[in-house]
């Protein structure tokens, strides 16, 4: 069974640009959540999608957005990039509410 | 946003048991207690979860206090591959708030 796949694995952007990250969940998993990991703030919850609907949102500015498609694949977008957006962005999928999360390897974003 | 507190770091000798504590001071009655670990350069990995009763699986045991304000992850025999950051989480629905975790060092 394939795991959670995130693309791209690494990317470099400059301030003011925007970026789109992609996440393919494990087959059959309808919940996808996103996290930002930085050395200073640790792992922070961004948002969670279930059946194409955003169910939960963390405390991030509106520059961070996401969506989920009918096949459960999800994308997150960050607009007007800032230096502080440099981070590892992790996606996780789950089968059940409050069930086990399966994480991808992450997309490492560097903003110059 | 993290709702749990853990020690920043712990050490253990190889092949000895490790007890990793966590305080869940604001846990609600319907929150599940989850534990994950993260090895260097990898995404977090599920370890174990429970609601009220103690739980065992092939990786670890989870002991949950009767009032659910604290939990302990037990690794029965630490190996060098268990060196990682361990996170305890109160899971509200599908909202998982990770704290800063406990960095476990395993000494050969």
Coordinates of N, CA, C and O in Angstrom, one line a residue, chain A residues 10-111:
Chain A
X10 N 11.6 19.4 -2.3 CA 12.4 20.6 -2.0 C 12.1 21.7 -3.0 O 11.9 21.4 -4.2
X11 N 12.0 22.9 -2.5 CA 11.8 24.1 -3.4 C 12.4 25.3 -2.8 O 12.3 25.5 -1.6
X12 N 12.8 26.2 -3.7 CA 13.3 27.5 -3.3 C 12.5 28.6 -4.0 O 12.3 28.5 -5.2
X13 N 12.1 29.6 -3.2 CA 11.3 30.7 -3.7 C 11.9 32.0 -3.2 O 12.7 32.0 -2.2
X14 N 11.5 33.1 -3.8 CA 11.9 34.4 -3.2 C 10.7 35.1 -2.6 O 9.5 34.7 -2.9
X15 N 11.0 36.0 -1.8 CA 9.9 36.8 -1.1 C 8.9 37.4 -2.1 O 9.3 37.9 -3.1
X16 N 7.7 37.3 -1.7 CA 6.6 37.9 -2.6 C 6.0 36.9 -3.6 O 4.9 37.1 -4.1
X17 N 6.7 35.8 -3.8 CA 6.2 34.8 -4.7 C 5.1 33.9 -4.0 O 4.9 34.1 -2.8
X18 N 4.5 33.1 -4.8 CA 3.6 32.1 -4.2 C 4.0 30.7 -4.5 O 4.8 30.5 -5.4
X19 N 3.5 29.8 -3.7 CA 3.9 28.4 -3.8 C 2.7 27.5 -3.6 O 1.8 27.8 -2.9
X20 N 2.7 26.4 -4.4 CA 1.6 25.4 -4.2 C 2.3 24.0 -3.9 O 3.2 23.6 -4.7
X21 N 1.9 23.4 -2.9 CA 2.4 22.1 -2.5 C 1.3 21.0 -2.6 O 0.1 21.3 -2.4
X22 N 1.7 19.8 -3.0 CA 0.7 18.8 -3.3 C 0.8 17.6 -2.3 O 1.9 17.3 -1.9
X23 N -0.3 17.0 -2.0 CA -0.3 15.8 -1.1 C -1.3 14.8 -1.6 O -2.5 15.1 -1.8
X24 N -0.8 13.5 -1.8 CA -1.7 12.4 -2.2 C -1.8 11.5 -1.0 O -0.8 10.9 -0.6
X25 N -3.0 11.4 -0.4 CA -3.1 10.5 0.8 C -3.1 9.0 0.4 O -3.1 8.7 -0.7
X26 N -3.1 8.3 1.5 CA -3.2 6.8 1.3 C -4.6 6.5 0.7 O -5.6 7.1 1.1
X27 N -4.6 5.6 -0.2 CA -5.9 5.2 -0.8 C -6.9 4.9 0.2 O -6.7 4.1 1.1
X28 N -8.1 5.5 0.1 CA -9.2 5.2 1.0 C -9.3 6.2 2.1 O -10.3 6.3 2.8
X29 N -8.2 7.0 2.4 CA -8.2 8.0 3.4 C -8.9 9.3 2.9 O -8.4 9.8 1.9
X30 N -9.9 9.8 3.6 CA -10.6 11.0 3.1 C -10.2 12.2 3.9 O -10.5 13.3 3.5
X31 N -9.5 12.1 5.0 CA -9.0 13.2 5.8 C -7.6 13.5 5.5 O -6.7 12.6 5.5
X32 N -7.3 14.8 5.2 CA -5.9 15.2 4.9 C -5.7 16.5 5.8 O -6.5 17.4 5.8
X33 N -4.6 16.5 6.5 CA -4.3 17.6 7.3 C -2.9 18.1 6.9 O -2.0 17.3 6.5
X34 N -2.6 19.4 7.2 CA -1.3 20.0 6.9 C -0.7 20.6 8.1 O -1.4 21.2 9.0
X35 N 0.6 20.5 8.2 CA 1.4 21.0 9.3 C 2.6 21.8 8.8 O 3.2 21.4 7.8
X36 N 3.0 22.8 9.6 CA 4.2 23.5 9.3 C 5.2 23.2 10.4 O 4.8 23.3 11.6
X37 N 6.4 22.9 10.1 CA 7.4 22.6 11.1 C 8.6 23.5 10.9 O 9.3 23.5 9.9
X38 N 8.9 24.3 12.0 CA 10.1 25.1 12.0 C 10.9 24.9 13.3 O 10.3 24.4 14.2
X39 N 12.2 25.1 13.3 CA 13.0 24.9 14.5 C 12.4 25.7 15.7 O 12.4 25.2 16.8
X40 N 11.9 26.9 15.5 CA 11.5 27.7 16.6 C 10.1 27.4 17.1 O 9.9 27.5 18.3
X41 N 9.2 27.0 16.2 CA 7.8 26.8 16.6 C 7.4 25.4 16.6 O 6.3 25.1 17.0
X42 N 8.2 24.5 16.2 CA 7.8 23.1 16.2 C 6.8 22.8 15.2 O 6.7 23.4 14.1
X43 N 6.0 21.8 15.4 CA 5.0 21.3 14.5 C 3.7 22.1 14.7 O 3.1 21.9 15.8
X44 N 3.2 22.8 13.8 CA 2.0 23.6 14.0 C 0.9 23.2 13.0 O 1.2 23.1 11.8
X45 N -0.3 23.0 13.5 CA -1.4 22.6 12.6 C -1.9 23.8 11.8 O -2.1 24.9 12.2
X46 N -2.0 23.5 10.5 CA -2.5 24.5 9.5 C -4.0 24.3 9.2 O -4.7 25.3 9.5
X47 N -4.4 23.2 8.7 CA -5.8 23.0 8.4 C -6.0 21.5 8.1 O -5.0 20.7 7.8
X48 N -7.3 21.1 8.1 CA -7.7 19.7 7.8 C -8.8 19.7 6.9 O -9.8 20.5 7.0
X49 N -8.8 18.8 5.9 CA -9.9 18.7 4.9 C -10.4 17.3 5.0 O -9.7 16.3 5.3
X50 N -11.8 17.2 4.8 CA -12.4 15.9 4.7 C -13.5 16.1 3.6 O -14.3 17.0 3.7
X51 N -13.5 15.2 2.7 CA -14.5 15.2 1.6 C -14.6 16.6 1.0 O -15.7 17.1 0.9
X52 N -13.5 17.1 0.6 CA -13.4 18.4 -0.1 C -13.8 19.6 0.8 O -13.9 20.8 0.2
X53 N -14.0 19.5 2.1 CA -14.4 20.6 2.9 C -13.4 20.8 4.0 O -12.9 19.8 4.6
X54 N -13.1 22.1 4.2 CA -12.1 22.4 5.3 C -12.9 22.3 6.6 O -13.8 23.1 6.9
X55 N -12.5 21.4 7.5 CA -13.2 21.2 8.7 C -12.6 22.0 9.9 O -13.3 22.4 10.8
X56 N -11.3 22.1 9.9 CA -10.6 22.7 11.0 C -9.4 23.6 10.4 O -8.9 23.3 9.4
X57 N -9.2 24.6 11.1 CA -8.1 25.6 10.7 C -7.3 26.0 11.9 O -7.9 26.3 12.9
X58 N -6.0 26.0 11.7 CA -5.1 26.5 12.8 C -5.0 28.0 12.7 O -5.6 28.7 11.9
X59 N -4.1 28.5 13.5 CA -3.9 30.0 13.7 C -2.9 30.5 12.7 O -1.8 30.9 13.1
X60 N -3.2 30.5 11.4 CA -2.3 31.0 10.4 C -3.0 32.1 9.6 O -4.2 32.1 9.5
X61 N -2.2 33.1 9.0 CA -2.9 34.1 8.3 C -3.5 33.6 7.0 O -3.3 32.5 6.5
X62 N -4.3 34.5 6.4 CA -5.1 34.1 5.2 C -4.2 33.8 4.0 O -4.7 33.2 3.0
X63 N -2.9 34.1 4.1 CA -2.0 33.8 3.0 C -1.9 32.3 2.8 O -1.5 31.8 1.7
X64 N -2.2 31.6 3.8 CA -2.1 30.1 3.8 C -3.5 29.6 3.5 O -4.5 29.9 4.2
X65 N -3.6 28.8 2.4 CA -4.9 28.3 2.0 C -4.7 26.9 1.5 O -3.6 26.4 1.2
X66 N -5.8 26.2 1.3 CA -5.7 24.8 0.8 C -7.0 24.4 0.1 O -8.0 25.2 0.1
X67 N -7.0 23.2 -0.4 CA -8.2 22.7 -1.0 C -8.0 21.2 -1.1 O -6.9 20.7 -1.1
X68 N -9.1 20.5 -1.3 CA -9.1 19.0 -1.5 C -9.9 18.7 -2.6 O -11.0 19.3 -2.8
X69 N -9.5 17.8 -3.4 CA -10.2 17.4 -4.6 C -11.0 16.1 -4.4 O -10.9 15.5 -3.3
X70 N -11.8 15.8 -5.3 CA -12.8 14.7 -5.1 C -12.0 13.3 -4.9 O -12.6 12.4 -4.4
X71 N -10.8 13.2 -5.4 CA -10.1 12.0 -5.2 C -9.2 12.0 -3.9 O -8.4 11.2 -3.7
X72 N -9.5 13.0 -3.0 CA -8.9 13.2 -1.7 C -7.5 13.8 -1.8 O -7.0 14.2 -0.7
X73 N -7.0 14.0 -2.9 CA -5.7 14.7 -3.1 C -5.9 16.1 -2.6 O -7.0 16.7 -2.7
X74 N -4.8 16.7 -2.0 CA -5.0 18.0 -1.4 C -3.8 18.9 -1.9 O -2.7 18.4 -2.2
X75 N -4.1 20.1 -2.0 CA -3.0 21.1 -2.2 C -3.1 22.2 -1.2 O -4.1 22.5 -0.7
X76 N -1.9 22.8 -0.8 CA -1.9 24.0 0.0 C -1.1 25.0 -0.8 O -0.2 24.7 -1.5
X77 N -1.5 26.3 -0.6 CA -1.0 27.4 -1.3 C -0.5 28.4 -0.2 O -1.3 28.7 0.7
X78 N 0.6 29.0 -0.5 CA 1.0 30.1 0.3 C 1.3 31.3 -0.6 O 2.1 31.1 -1.5
X79 N 0.6 32.4 -0.4 CA 0.8 33.5 -1.3 C 1.7 34.6 -0.6 O 1.9 34.5 0.6
X80 N 2.3 35.5 -1.4 CA 3.1 36.5 -0.9 C 4.1 36.0 0.2 O 4.1 36.4 1.3
X81 N 5.0 35.2 -0.3 CA 5.9 34.5 0.6 C 6.7 35.4 1.4 O 7.2 36.5 0.9
X82 N 7.0 35.1 2.7 CA 7.8 35.8 3.6 C 9.0 34.9 4.0 O 8.9 33.7 3.9
X83 N 10.1 35.5 4.5 CA 11.2 34.7 4.9 C 10.8 33.7 6.0 O 11.3 32.6 6.0
X84 N 9.9 34.1 6.9 CA 9.5 33.2 8.0 C 8.6 32.0 7.5 O 8.3 31.2 8.3
X85 N 8.3 32.0 6.3 CA 7.5 30.8 5.7 C 8.5 29.7 5.4 O 8.0 28.6 5.1
X86 N 9.7 29.9 5.5 CA 10.7 28.8 5.3 C 10.5 27.7 6.3 O 10.5 28.0 7.5
X87 N 10.2 26.5 5.9 CA 9.8 25.5 6.8 C 9.6 24.2 6.1 O 9.7 24.1 4.9
X88 N 9.5 23.1 6.9 CA 9.1 21.8 6.4 C 7.6 21.7 6.5 O 7.0 21.9 7.5
X89 N 6.9 21.5 5.3 CA 5.4 21.4 5.3 C 5.1 19.9 5.2 O 5.4 19.3 4.2
X90 N 4.4 19.5 6.2 CA 4.0 18.0 6.3 C 2.5 17.8 6.1 O 1.7 18.6 6.5
X91 N 2.2 16.8 5.4 CA 0.8 16.4 5.1 C 0.6 15.1 5.8 O 1.5 14.2 5.8
X92 N -0.6 14.9 6.3 CA -0.9 13.6 6.9 C -2.3 13.2 6.5 O -3.2 14.1 6.3
X93 N -2.5 11.9 6.4 CA -3.9 11.4 6.0 C -4.3 10.5 7.1 O -3.5 9.9 7.8
X94 N -5.6 10.3 7.3 CA -6.2 9.4 8.3 C -7.5 8.8 7.8 O -8.2 9.4 6.9
X95 N -7.8 7.6 8.3 CA -9.0 6.9 7.9 C -10.2 7.3 8.7 O -11.3 7.4 8.3
X96 N -9.9 7.5 10.0 CA -11.0 7.7 11.0 C -10.7 9.0 11.7 O -9.6 9.4 11.9
X97 N -11.8 9.6 12.2 CA -11.7 10.8 13.1 C -10.9 10.4 14.3 O -11.2 9.4 15.0
X98 N -9.9 11.2 14.7 CA -9.0 11.0 15.8 C -8.3 9.7 15.7 O -7.8 9.2 16.7
X99 N -8.2 9.2 14.5 CA -7.4 8.0 14.3 C -6.0 8.2 14.0 O -5.5 9.4 14.0
X100 N -5.3 7.2 13.7 CA -3.8 7.3 13.4 C -3.6 8.2 12.2 O -4.2 8.1 11.2
X101 N -2.6 9.1 12.3 CA -2.2 9.9 11.2 C -1.0 9.3 10.6 O -0.1 8.8 11.2
X102 N -1.0 9.3 9.2 CA 0.1 8.8 8.4 C 0.7 10.0 7.7 O 0.0 10.7 7.0
X103 N 1.9 10.3 8.0 CA 2.6 11.5 7.5 C 3.4 11.1 6.2 O 4.0 10.1 6.1
X104 N 3.5 12.1 5.4 CA 4.4 12.1 4.3 C 5.8 12.6 4.7 O 6.0 12.9 5.9
X105 N 6.7 12.6 3.8 CA 8.1 13.0 4.2 C 8.3 14.5 4.2 O 9.3 15.0 4.6
X106 N 7.3 15.2 3.6 CA 7.3 16.7 3.7 C 7.9 17.4 2.5 O 8.5 16.7 1.7
X107 N 7.5 18.6 2.4 CA 8.1 19.5 1.3 C 8.9 20.6 2.1 O 8.3 21.3 2.9
X108 N 10.1 20.7 1.8 CA 11.0 21.7 2.4 C 11.0 22.9 1.6 O 11.6 22.9 0.5
X109 N 10.5 24.0 2.1 CA 10.4 25.3 1.4 C 11.4 26.2 2.0 O 11.5 26.4 3.2
X110 N 12.2 26.8 1.1 CA 13.2 27.8 1.5 C 12.8 29.1 0.8 O 12.6 29.1 -0.5
X111 N 12.6 30.2 1.5 CA 12.3 31.5 1.0 C 13.5 32.4 1.1 O 14.0 32.6 2.2

